[in-house]
Each structure stands twice: as structure tokens, then as C-alpha cells.
């Protein structure tokens, strides 16, 4: 089955810009969505589609994609952005529809 | 505002069947897929499967033989059963709304989980 690959950990200085990437074959056919998860909480959708933010998500979060890679960019990272970030996408490999998640990226804000 | 409330047994013995239910409040039940996702302790998210209001399902191929999902449209609820559980099934289980939209001026559909339940901790132990 298809997989989505993320770097396990990324760090960023307070106020700087950080990019979190997600790679996988399914991303050639489907957009990634991105979720933020803080300890002990359910994931929260932060980016979906080409580059869309749900209501209430700060505009410092943005998304992009190219080929088999999707990216989540945080411009001007804040302390409250420290969290785990997961990408997912639809997948139709193996002739059945399913969803795949990346392994997650732990973001540390220094 | 749509909310998902989930419940089910939190402690199981090996070989038993996990059973969870998720209720949808404050929004439409039709027009979406309703998903189950789990997260083992200290690990990442794993998609279990999805069901729509008419009962059409898609399951994770790795769990398909043990998973059954169902809907009760009269109560706006959907349920998960996972049979023959082992310690490897110990996880926080989430229900979520899976939205599919066809945006204007874009070739590709958008798929995303925009509403999540709070999670249910399920422990499998003898």
C-alpha cells in the first residue's frame, strides 16, 4: 500500500519560518491535508486542498504541493505552534479507496 | 457547529471485539464519509476506515478482515467493530467527519477530516 513520508522532527526559532514536508505517490493524484495535534488532544485540521485554511486557523499556516511532495509552511512560528503535524491523502492504489497518513513531524519552537 | 461524541468500552481482553459508537450533533449526516482513526501510545495516526450515510464502506487493507462499520441514520450515529483484538490494538480511537468537495477552477477534489471526536482510549490486556 502507499505511504506518506515525513521527517520525524523539525525545529524552528521563534518568529522564523519552517517548512514541513510530506512525500508519497498518492500526492501525484490527491492533495494532502494537514493536521496539528497537541499532547492529549485530538488532531485539528489546519490546511486542506490546494492551500485552504479552515475558519480559525491563523494565516501564518499555508500549504503547497509539487509532484509527489506536499508542504506545510508556518511563517513566523509561535510558541503555540509547537505540536505534532500529520499529513494525509486519499489513495486509490491497489484498486481500493483508502486514506493514508504520514508518520508525523514533531515541531519544536526554540 | 457540528460535534462528534463517541463512546465505547475502554478495557478489553485479547480475542474480544472492540465496539465504539460516534454520534453526530448539529449538522447533516448525509453528504459525508464518517471515519475512524486510531493512535497507539506514542505513535502516529492510522486510518481504520470510513462509511457514508447509505452504508458504503472503505477499510484499511491491513485491518479489513477484522473491521465492520455500520450506520444508524435515524440516530445520526455510526459505529466501529474490530474483532479478535490483541495488545497491538491498544490505542486512542477517534471518529471524524471526512469531507469531500469539488472546488471551482481546480481539477482535483479536496478530501479532509474537518471535525473530530475527542477520542476514546481502548486498552487490550489480559
Coordinates of C-alpha atoms in Angstrom, one line a residue, chain B:
Chain B
X1 CA -21.5 23.8 14.8
X2 CA -21.0 20.1 14.2
X3 CA -19.8 18.0 17.2
X4 CA -18.9 14.3 17.4
X5 CA -19.5 12.4 20.6
X6 CA -18.0 9.0 20.9
X7 CA -18.2 6.2 23.4
X8 CA -17.5 2.5 24.0
X9 CA -15.7 0.0 26.2
X10 CA -12.3 1.1 27.2
X11 CA -10.8 -2.2 28.5
X12 CA -10.9 -5.4 26.5
X13 CA -9.3 -8.8 26.8
X14 CA -7.4 -10.4 23.9
X15 CA -9.8 -12.0 21.3
X16 CA -12.7 -9.8 22.3
X17 CA -14.5 -7.4 20.0
X18 CA -13.9 -3.7 20.2
X19 CA -17.1 -1.7 19.8
X20 CA -17.3 2.1 19.5
X21 CA -20.1 4.4 18.5
X22 CA -19.9 8.1 17.4
X23 CA -22.9 10.4 17.3
X24 CA -23.2 13.4 15.1
X25 CA -24.8 16.6 16.5
X26 CA -25.5 19.9 14.9
X27 CA -25.1 19.1 11.3
X28 CA -26.1 16.9 8.3
X29 CA -25.3 13.2 8.4
X30 CA -25.6 12.7 4.7
X31 CA -23.2 14.0 2.2
X32 CA -20.1 13.0 4.1
X33 CA -17.9 10.0 4.8
X34 CA -17.6 9.2 8.6
X35 CA -14.2 7.8 9.6
X36 CA -12.4 6.0 12.3
X37 CA -8.8 6.7 13.1
X38 CA -6.6 5.3 15.9
X39 CA -3.3 6.3 17.5
X40 CA -1.3 3.7 19.5
X41 CA 0.5 5.2 22.6
X42 CA 3.4 7.4 21.4
X43 CA 2.8 6.6 17.8
X44 CA 1.2 8.2 14.7
X45 CA -2.3 8.2 13.3
X46 CA -3.7 5.2 11.5
X47 CA -6.8 5.3 9.4
X48 CA -9.2 2.4 10.1
X49 CA -11.9 3.0 7.6
X50 CA -14.9 5.1 6.6
X51 CA -18.7 4.8 6.0
X52 CA -21.2 7.0 4.4
X53 CA -24.9 7.6 5.3
X54 CA -26.0 4.8 2.9
X55 CA -23.6 2.3 4.4
X56 CA -20.9 2.3 1.7
X57 CA -17.6 1.5 3.3
X58 CA -13.9 1.6 2.6
X59 CA -11.5 -0.1 5.0
X60 CA -7.7 -0.1 5.7
X61 CA -6.5 -3.1 3.8
X62 CA -4.4 -4.2 6.8
X63 CA -7.4 -4.3 9.1
X64 CA -10.2 -5.2 6.6
X65 CA -10.6 -8.8 7.8
X66 CA -11.4 -7.7 11.3
X67 CA -13.3 -4.4 10.8
X68 CA -17.0 -3.8 10.4
X69 CA -18.6 -0.4 10.3
X70 CA -22.3 0.5 10.3
X71 CA -24.6 3.5 10.4
X72 CA -27.9 4.3 12.1
X73 CA -29.3 7.2 10.2
X74 CA -32.3 7.5 12.5
X75 CA -29.9 8.5 15.3
X76 CA -27.2 10.1 13.2
X77 CA -24.7 7.6 14.6
X78 CA -22.0 5.4 13.1
X79 CA -20.2 2.5 14.7
X80 CA -17.0 0.5 14.6
X81 CA -16.4 -3.1 15.5
X82 CA -12.9 -4.6 15.5
X83 CA -12.8 -8.3 16.2
X84 CA -10.2 -10.5 17.7
X85 CA -8.3 -7.7 19.4
X86 CA -4.7 -8.1 20.7
X87 CA -2.4 -5.8 22.6
X88 CA -1.4 -4.2 19.3
X89 CA -4.9 -2.7 19.1
X90 CA -4.4 -0.7 22.2
X91 CA -4.8 2.9 21.1
X92 CA -6.8 6.1 21.3
X93 CA -9.6 5.7 18.8
X94 CA -11.1 8.8 17.1
X95 CA -14.1 9.3 14.9
X96 CA -14.0 12.1 12.4
X97 CA -16.1 13.7 9.6
X98 CA -14.5 13.2 6.2
X99 CA -15.5 15.9 3.8
X100 CA -15.2 15.7 0.0
X101 CA -15.6 18.8 -2.1
X102 CA -15.2 19.7 -5.7
X103 CA -13.6 23.2 -5.7
X104 CA -14.3 25.5 -8.7
X105 CA -11.3 26.0 -11.0
X106 CA -9.4 23.0 -9.7
X107 CA -9.0 19.7 -11.4
X108 CA -8.7 17.7 -8.1
X109 CA -11.2 17.1 -5.4
X110 CA -10.5 18.1 -1.8
X111 CA -10.6 15.5 0.9
X112 CA -10.2 16.3 4.6
X113 CA -11.2 15.4 8.1
X114 CA -12.6 18.6 9.5
X115 CA -14.4 17.5 12.6
X116 CA -13.0 15.1 15.2
X117 CA -14.3 13.4 18.3
X118 CA -12.3 13.7 21.5
X119 CA -11.1 10.2 21.3
X120 CA -11.7 7.0 23.3
X121 CA -8.8 5.2 25.0
X122 CA -9.0 1.4 24.4
X123 CA -6.7 -0.9 26.2
X124 CA -6.4 -4.6 25.4
X125 CA -4.9 -6.6 28.3
X126 CA -5.4 -9.9 29.9

